[in-house]
Amino acid sequence: MRTTLGIVLSLAALGLGACGKEGSSGTAAPASVSGAGCAPIAGEKLVVLDDDKKLQQADNVIPAINTKVADPAIVAALDKVSDALTPEKLIALNKAVDVDRKTSKVAAEDFAKAENLTTGIEKGKGGAIKIGAADFSESATLGALYEIVLDAAGYDASVQTIGKREVYYGQLTKGDIQVVPEYAATLTEFINQSVNGKDTTPLASGDVDKTVAALKDLGGKQGLSFGKASKATDGNAFAVTAEFAAKHGVKTLSDFAAKCSGQDTVLGGPAECPQRPFCQPGLQKTYGIQFGKVLSLDAGGPQSKDALKKGSASIVLVFSSDGSLG
């Protein structure tokens, strides 16, 4: 299981809550379920279903920059990374590090070469730039990509490992570090709650444009600027086996709802899934999916993925950029 700071904070911000304890198990059967549903089908390859009705928040990767150093050359260089990142490519980057055991630096160098990231980058005014990377592999790899493009733009960029967002956010706004790879929805709600209180109305949503607009408004008042949001996200997602997807012809959660809502369908997720708005209740409310059984597993970890592979669950919660999905 790829346990990351970004995921932990994302879960809190998106309403999923803490992971179920390792080794937790059990089932829950809804009181009344209509429809036959789709029984689990074992398989090794997992397929993420498209969240076509935008149940989940838009946690797209986005560079956060201290406004004092956010000159056009820096923003343009960082935007090269955002333009290159797709969901599939972020999964591949995480696979290179978490599964194939490359270092984040090597994975970033390979990606930069394959994507021609440094081609056409204009030189800026130069100077030292400190990039903060949170202490999980995806953030370290993104930080290494930022270092590559900023060096190409004529800056003396370096990456340093930073701690929790509660700690490094202050360093970023003060300018002790100047750039951090961030996640749009999670950072939006972190700033929103910091400024307006824990009970404030959420400003992040499944709409990336609206979420980024809210982020720029909130962050701008705190001394932050932002580059482009990439298409790549790191957030909650739902997966089935490739065999299941092929048999039932499902590519989206709407497809799943139309064909697989019912008694034989088994959902797997963390212990909190039946109560959290972005897990079982969200699937029911947004898509109208009913489940005959809900397995209490972990949050996107080995228990959940094994439940799919062994044919115990029809669909489980995963994390959208998990390298094991590649």
CSV table of C-alpha atoms in Angstrom, one decimal:
chain,number,residue,atom,x,y,z
A,1,MET,CA,0.0,0.0,0.0
A,2,ARG,CA,1.3,3.4,-0.9
A,3,THR,CA,0.6,5.4,2.2
A,4,THR,CA,1.1,9.1,1.6
A,5,LEU,CA,0.6,12.4,3.4
A,6,GLY,CA,-1.4,13.7,0.4
A,7,ILE,CA,-3.7,10.7,0.7
A,8,VAL,CA,-4.2,11.1,4.5
A,9,LEU,CA,-5.0,14.8,4.1
A,10,SER,CA,-7.1,14.2,1.1
A,11,LEU,CA,-9.2,11.7,3.0
A,12,ALA,CA,-9.8,14.2,5.8
A,13,ALA,CA,-10.7,17.0,3.4
A,14,LEU,CA,-12.9,14.9,1.2
A,15,GLY,CA,-14.9,13.3,4.0
A,16,LEU,CA,-13.7,9.7,3.8
A,17,GLY,CA,-11.9,9.9,7.2
A,18,ALA,CA,-9.2,7.7,8.6
A,19,CYS,CA,-8.3,4.3,7.1
A,20,GLY,CA,-9.7,1.2,8.6
A,21,LYS,CA,-7.3,-0.6,10.9
A,22,GLU,CA,-5.0,-3.2,9.2
A,23,GLY,CA,-6.6,-6.6,9.6
A,24,SER,CA,-10.1,-5.2,10.1
A,25,SER,CA,-12.8,-7.3,8.4
A,26,GLY,CA,-16.5,-7.8,8.3
A,27,THR,CA,-19.5,-7.2,6.1
A,28,ALA,CA,-22.6,-5.2,6.2
A,29,ALA,CA,-25.8,-6.0,4.3
A,30,PRO,CA,-28.2,-3.1,3.4
A,31,ALA,CA,-31.7,-3.6,4.6
A,32,SER,CA,-33.4,-3.8,1.2
A,33,VAL,CA,-31.8,-4.0,-2.2
A,34,SER,CA,-33.5,-4.2,-5.6
A,35,GLY,CA,-31.9,-5.7,-8.7
A,36,ALA,CA,-29.8,-8.7,-9.4
A,37,GLY,CA,-26.4,-6.9,-9.4
A,38,CYS,CA,-23.1,-8.3,-10.5
A,39,ALA,CA,-21.1,-10.8,-8.5
A,40,PRO,CA,-17.4,-10.4,-8.1
A,41,ILE,CA,-15.1,-11.7,-10.9
A,42,ALA,CA,-11.5,-12.5,-10.0
A,43,GLY,CA,-8.6,-11.1,-12.0
A,44,GLU,CA,-5.1,-9.7,-11.7
A,45,LYS,CA,-5.5,-6.4,-13.6
A,46,LEU,CA,-7.5,-3.6,-12.0
A,47,VAL,CA,-9.5,-1.0,-14.0
A,48,VAL,CA,-10.5,2.4,-12.5
A,49,LEU,CA,-14.0,3.4,-13.6
A,50,ASP,CA,-14.5,7.0,-14.7
A,51,ASP,CA,-16.3,9.2,-12.2
A,52,ASP,CA,-18.4,10.7,-14.9
A,53,LYS,CA,-20.8,12.5,-12.6
A,54,LYS,CA,-18.0,14.0,-10.5
A,55,LEU,CA,-18.7,12.5,-7.1
A,56,GLN,CA,-15.1,13.0,-6.0
A,57,GLN,CA,-13.4,16.4,-5.5
A,58,ALA,CA,-11.0,17.7,-8.1
A,59,ASP,CA,-7.7,16.8,-6.5
A,60,ASN,CA,-5.7,17.6,-9.6
A,61,VAL,CA,-1.9,18.1,-9.2
A,62,ILE,CA,-1.1,21.8,-9.3
A,63,PRO,CA,2.1,23.7,-8.5
A,64,ALA,CA,1.8,26.2,-5.6
A,65,ILE,CA,4.3,29.1,-5.8
A,66,ASN,CA,5.2,31.8,-3.4
A,67,THR,CA,4.0,35.0,-5.2
A,68,LYS,CA,7.2,36.9,-4.6
A,69,VAL,CA,9.1,34.5,-6.9
A,70,ALA,CA,6.3,33.6,-9.3
A,71,ASP,CA,7.8,35.3,-12.4
A,72,PRO,CA,6.5,34.2,-15.8
A,73,ALA,CA,9.5,32.0,-16.5
A,74,ILE,CA,9.0,29.9,-13.4
A,75,VAL,CA,5.3,29.5,-14.0
A,76,ALA,CA,5.8,28.6,-17.6
A,77,ALA,CA,8.4,25.9,-16.7
A,78,LEU,CA,6.1,24.4,-14.1
A,79,ASP,CA,3.2,24.4,-16.5
A,80,LYS,CA,5.3,22.2,-18.8
A,81,VAL,CA,5.0,19.5,-16.1
A,82,SER,CA,1.3,20.0,-15.7
A,83,ASP,CA,0.7,19.9,-19.4
A,84,ALA,CA,2.5,16.5,-19.6
A,85,LEU,CA,0.8,14.8,-16.6
A,86,THR,CA,-2.2,12.7,-17.3
A,87,PRO,CA,-3.8,10.2,-14.9
A,88,GLU,CA,-2.2,7.3,-16.8
A,89,LYS,CA,1.3,9.0,-16.7
A,90,LEU,CA,1.1,9.7,-13.0
A,91,ILE,CA,0.2,6.1,-12.4
A,92,ALA,CA,3.2,5.1,-14.5
A,93,LEU,CA,5.5,7.4,-12.6
A,94,ASN,CA,4.3,6.0,-9.3
A,95,LYS,CA,4.7,2.4,-10.7
A,96,ALA,CA,8.3,3.2,-11.7
A,97,VAL,CA,9.1,4.2,-8.1
A,98,ASP,CA,6.8,2.1,-5.9
A,99,VAL,CA,6.7,-1.1,-7.9
A,100,ASP,CA,9.8,-1.0,-10.2
A,101,ARG,CA,11.9,0.5,-7.4
A,102,LYS,CA,13.5,3.3,-9.3
A,103,THR,CA,14.4,6.4,-7.3
A,104,SER,CA,12.2,9.5,-7.8
A,105,LYS,CA,15.1,11.3,-9.4
A,106,VAL,CA,15.6,8.6,-12.0
A,107,ALA,CA,11.9,8.2,-12.7
A,108,ALA,CA,11.6,11.9,-13.2
A,109,GLU,CA,14.7,12.1,-15.5
A,110,ASP,CA,13.2,9.2,-17.6
A,111,PHE,CA,9.9,11.0,-17.8
A,112,ALA,CA,11.4,14.3,-18.6
A,113,LYS,CA,13.4,12.8,-21.5
A,114,ALA,CA,10.4,10.9,-22.9
A,115,GLU,CA,8.1,13.9,-22.7
A,116,ASN,CA,10.8,16.4,-24.0
A,117,LEU,CA,10.0,18.6,-20.9
A,118,THR,CA,13.0,20.8,-21.2
A,119,THR,CA,12.5,21.6,-24.9
A,120,GLY,CA,11.5,25.2,-25.6
A,121,ILE,CA,11.8,26.4,-22.0
A,122,GLU,CA,12.7,30.1,-21.9
A,123,LYS,CA,15.3,31.3,-19.5
A,124,GLY,CA,14.3,33.3,-16.5
A,125,LYS,CA,16.3,35.7,-14.3
A,126,GLY,CA,17.9,32.8,-12.4
A,127,GLY,CA,18.6,32.4,-8.7
A,128,ALA,CA,18.0,29.8,-6.1
A,129,ILE,CA,14.6,28.1,-5.9
A,130,LYS,CA,13.8,25.7,-3.0
A,131,ILE,CA,11.1,23.1,-3.9
A,132,GLY,CA,9.3,21.4,-1.0
A,133,ALA,CA,8.4,17.7,-1.5
A,134,ALA,CA,6.2,16.1,1.1
A,135,ASP,CA,7.5,12.8,2.5
A,136,PHE,CA,5.8,10.4,0.2
A,137,SER,CA,7.1,9.1,-3.1
A,138,GLU,CA,4.6,10.8,-5.5
A,139,SER,CA,5.4,14.2,-4.1
A,140,ALA,CA,9.2,13.5,-4.3
A,141,THR,CA,8.9,12.5,-8.0
A,142,LEU,CA,6.8,15.6,-8.8
A,143,GLY,CA,9.4,17.7,-6.9
A,144,ALA,CA,12.1,16.1,-9.0
A,145,LEU,CA,10.2,17.0,-12.2
A,146,TYR,CA,9.9,20.6,-11.0
A,147,GLU,CA,13.6,20.7,-10.3
A,148,ILE,CA,14.4,19.5,-13.9
A,149,VAL,CA,12.3,22.2,-15.6
A,150,LEU,CA,13.4,25.0,-13.3
A,151,ASP,CA,17.0,24.1,-13.9
A,152,ALA,CA,16.3,24.2,-17.6
A,153,ALA,CA,14.9,27.7,-17.2
A,154,GLY,CA,18.1,28.9,-15.7
A,155,TYR,CA,17.4,28.6,-12.0
A,156,ASP,CA,19.4,26.8,-9.3
A,157,ALA,CA,16.6,24.5,-8.1
A,158,SER,CA,16.8,22.1,-5.3
A,159,VAL,CA,14.4,19.7,-3.6
A,160,GLN,CA,14.0,19.3,0.2
A,161,THR,CA,11.7,17.0,2.0
A,162,ILE,CA,9.0,18.7,4.0
A,163,GLY,CA,6.6,17.5,6.6
A,164,LYS,CA,2.9,17.9,7.1
A,165,ARG,CA,0.9,20.6,5.3
A,166,GLU,CA,0.2,22.3,8.6
A,167,VAL,CA,4.0,22.8,8.9
A,168,TYR,CA,5.1,23.5,5.3
A,169,TYR,CA,2.2,25.7,4.4
A,170,GLY,CA,3.6,28.5,6.6
A,171,GLN,CA,7.1,28.0,5.1
A,172,LEU,CA,5.6,28.3,1.6
A,173,THR,CA,3.7,31.5,2.4
A,174,LYS,CA,6.7,33.0,4.1
A,175,GLY,CA,9.0,32.1,1.2
A,176,ASP,CA,11.3,29.8,3.1
A,177,ILE,CA,10.4,27.3,0.4
A,178,GLN,CA,9.1,28.7,-2.9
A,179,VAL,CA,7.4,25.9,-4.8
A,180,VAL,CA,5.4,22.8,-3.7
A,181,PRO,CA,3.5,20.2,-5.8
A,182,GLU,CA,0.0,20.4,-4.4
A,183,TYR,CA,-3.5,19.0,-4.9
A,184,ALA,CA,-6.2,21.4,-5.9
A,185,ALA,CA,-9.2,20.4,-3.8
A,186,THR,CA,-7.3,19.4,-0.7
A,187,LEU,CA,-5.3,22.7,-0.6
A,188,THR,CA,-8.5,24.7,-1.3
A,189,GLU,CA,-10.2,23.3,1.7
A,190,PHE,CA,-7.1,23.5,3.9
A,191,ILE,CA,-6.9,27.2,3.3
A,192,ASN,CA,-10.6,27.7,3.4
A,193,GLN,CA,-10.9,26.1,6.8
A,194,SER,CA,-7.8,27.8,8.1
A,195,VAL,CA,-9.2,31.2,7.1
A,196,ASN,CA,-12.9,30.7,7.6
A,197,GLY,CA,-13.2,28.0,10.3
A,198,LYS,CA,-13.7,24.2,10.3
A,199,ASP,CA,-17.5,24.6,9.7
A,200,THR,CA,-17.2,26.9,6.7
A,201,THR,CA,-19.0,26.0,3.4
A,202,PRO,CA,-16.7,23.9,1.2
A,203,LEU,CA,-15.4,25.7,-1.9
A,204,ALA,CA,-13.8,22.6,-3.6
A,205,SER,CA,-16.0,20.4,-5.8
A,206,GLY,CA,-15.7,17.9,-8.6
A,207,ASP,CA,-15.4,20.8,-11.1
A,208,VAL,CA,-11.7,21.4,-11.5
A,209,ASP,CA,-12.1,24.9,-13.0
A,210,LYS,CA,-14.3,26.1,-10.2
A,211,THR,CA,-12.0,24.5,-7.6
A,212,VAL,CA,-8.9,26.1,-9.0
A,213,ALA,CA,-10.7,29.5,-9.3
A,214,ALA,CA,-11.5,29.2,-5.6
A,215,LEU,CA,-8.0,28.1,-4.8
A,216,LYS,CA,-6.5,31.1,-6.6
A,217,ASP,CA,-8.8,33.5,-4.8
A,218,LEU,CA,-8.0,32.1,-1.4
A,219,GLY,CA,-4.3,31.5,-2.0
A,220,GLY,CA,-3.8,34.8,-3.6
A,221,LYS,CA,-4.7,36.5,-0.3
A,222,GLN,CA,-2.2,34.4,1.5
A,223,GLY,CA,0.7,35.2,-0.8
A,224,LEU,CA,0.4,32.3,-3.2
A,225,SER,CA,0.2,31.9,-6.9
A,226,PHE,CA,-0.5,28.8,-8.9
A,227,GLY,CA,0.4,27.2,-12.3
A,228,LYS,CA,-1.9,25.1,-14.4
A,229,ALA,CA,-3.7,22.2,-12.9
A,230,SER,CA,-2.8,19.0,-14.6
A,231,LYS,CA,-5.3,16.4,-15.7
A,232,ALA,CA,-3.7,13.9,-13.2
A,233,THR,CA,-5.3,13.5,-9.9
A,234,ASP,CA,-4.5,11.8,-6.6
A,235,GLY,CA,-7.8,11.0,-4.9
A,236,ASN,CA,-10.5,8.5,-4.2
A,237,ALA,CA,-11.6,6.3,-7.1
A,238,PHE,CA,-13.4,3.0,-7.6
A,239,ALA,CA,-11.9,0.0,-9.5
A,240,VAL,CA,-13.1,-3.4,-10.8
A,241,THR,CA,-11.1,-6.2,-12.4
A,242,ALA,CA,-10.5,-6.1,-16.1
A,243,GLU,CA,-12.4,-9.3,-16.4
A,244,PHE,CA,-15.4,-7.8,-14.6
A,245,ALA,CA,-15.3,-4.7,-16.8
A,246,ALA,CA,-15.1,-6.8,-20.0
A,247,LYS,CA,-18.0,-9.1,-19.0
A,248,HIS,CA,-20.4,-6.3,-18.0
A,249,GLY,CA,-19.2,-3.6,-20.4
A,250,VAL,CA,-18.5,-1.0,-17.8
A,251,LYS,CA,-16.1,1.9,-18.2
A,252,THR,CA,-17.8,4.5,-16.0
A,253,LEU,CA,-19.6,4.5,-12.7
A,254,SER,CA,-22.8,5.4,-14.6
A,255,ASP,CA,-22.3,2.1,-16.6
A,256,PHE,CA,-21.8,0.3,-13.3
A,257,ALA,CA,-25.0,1.8,-11.9
A,258,ALA,CA,-27.0,0.9,-15.0
A,259,LYS,CA,-25.8,-2.7,-15.1
A,260,CYS,CA,-24.6,-3.8,-11.7
A,261,SER,CA,-26.7,-2.2,-9.0
A,262,GLY,CA,-28.3,-4.9,-6.9
A,263,GLN,CA,-28.1,-7.9,-4.5
A,264,ASP,CA,-25.1,-9.7,-5.9
A,265,THR,CA,-22.9,-6.6,-6.0
A,266,VAL,CA,-20.2,-6.4,-3.2
A,267,LEU,CA,-18.5,-3.1,-2.4
A,268,GLY,CA,-15.2,-3.1,-0.6
A,269,GLY,CA,-13.7,-0.1,1.3
A,270,PRO,CA,-12.5,1.2,4.7
A,271,ALA,CA,-14.6,0.6,7.8
A,272,GLU,CA,-15.9,4.2,7.5
A,273,CYS,CA,-17.1,3.7,3.9
A,274,PRO,CA,-20.8,3.2,4.8
A,275,GLN,CA,-20.9,6.6,6.6
A,276,ARG,CA,-18.7,8.7,4.4
A,277,PRO,CA,-20.2,10.9,1.7
A,278,PHE,CA,-17.5,10.1,-0.9
A,279,CYS,CA,-17.8,6.4,-0.4
A,280,GLN,CA,-21.0,4.2,-0.2
A,281,PRO,CA,-23.5,7.1,0.5
A,282,GLY,CA,-22.0,9.1,-2.4
A,283,LEU,CA,-22.3,6.1,-4.8
A,284,GLN,CA,-25.9,5.7,-3.8
A,285,LYS,CA,-26.9,9.3,-3.9
A,286,THR,CA,-24.9,10.4,-7.0
A,287,TYR,CA,-25.2,7.2,-9.1
A,288,GLY,CA,-28.1,5.3,-7.5
A,289,ILE,CA,-25.9,2.2,-6.9
A,290,GLN,CA,-27.2,-0.3,-4.4
A,291,PHE,CA,-25.1,-3.1,-2.9
A,292,GLY,CA,-26.0,-6.4,-1.5
A,293,LYS,CA,-23.0,-6.5,0.8
A,294,VAL,CA,-20.2,-4.1,1.9
A,295,LEU,CA,-16.9,-5.5,3.0
A,296,SER,CA,-14.9,-3.6,5.7
A,297,LEU,CA,-11.3,-3.6,4.4
A,298,ASP,CA,-8.5,-1.0,4.3
A,299,ALA,CA,-8.5,2.3,2.4
A,300,GLY,CA,-7.2,1.6,-1.1
A,301,GLY,CA,-4.6,-0.8,0.3
A,302,PRO,CA,-3.6,-4.5,-0.2
A,303,GLN,CA,-6.8,-5.8,1.5
A,304,SER,CA,-9.0,-4.0,-0.9
A,305,LYS,CA,-7.0,-4.8,-4.1
A,306,ASP,CA,-6.8,-8.5,-3.0
A,307,ALA,CA,-10.5,-8.6,-2.5
A,308,LEU,CA,-10.9,-7.7,-6.2
A,309,LYS,CA,-8.2,-10.0,-7.4
A,310,LYS,CA,-9.5,-13.0,-5.5
A,311,GLY,CA,-13.1,-12.4,-6.4
A,312,SER,CA,-14.4,-11.3,-3.0
A,313,ALA,CA,-15.6,-7.8,-4.1
A,314,SER,CA,-17.2,-6.5,-7.2
A,315,ILE,CA,-15.8,-3.0,-6.8
A,316,VAL,CA,-13.5,-1.3,-4.2
A,317,LEU,CA,-12.2,2.1,-3.3
A,318,VAL,CA,-8.7,2.7,-4.5
A,319,PHE,CA,-6.5,5.8,-5.0
A,320,SER,CA,-6.5,7.2,-8.5
A,321,SER,CA,-2.7,7.4,-8.9
A,322,ASP,CA,-1.8,4.2,-7.3
A,323,GLY,CA,1.3,2.7,-9.1
A,324,SER,CA,-0.1,-0.9,-8.8
A,325,LEU,CA,-2.9,0.1,-11.2
A,326,GLY,CA,-0.3,0.6,-13.9
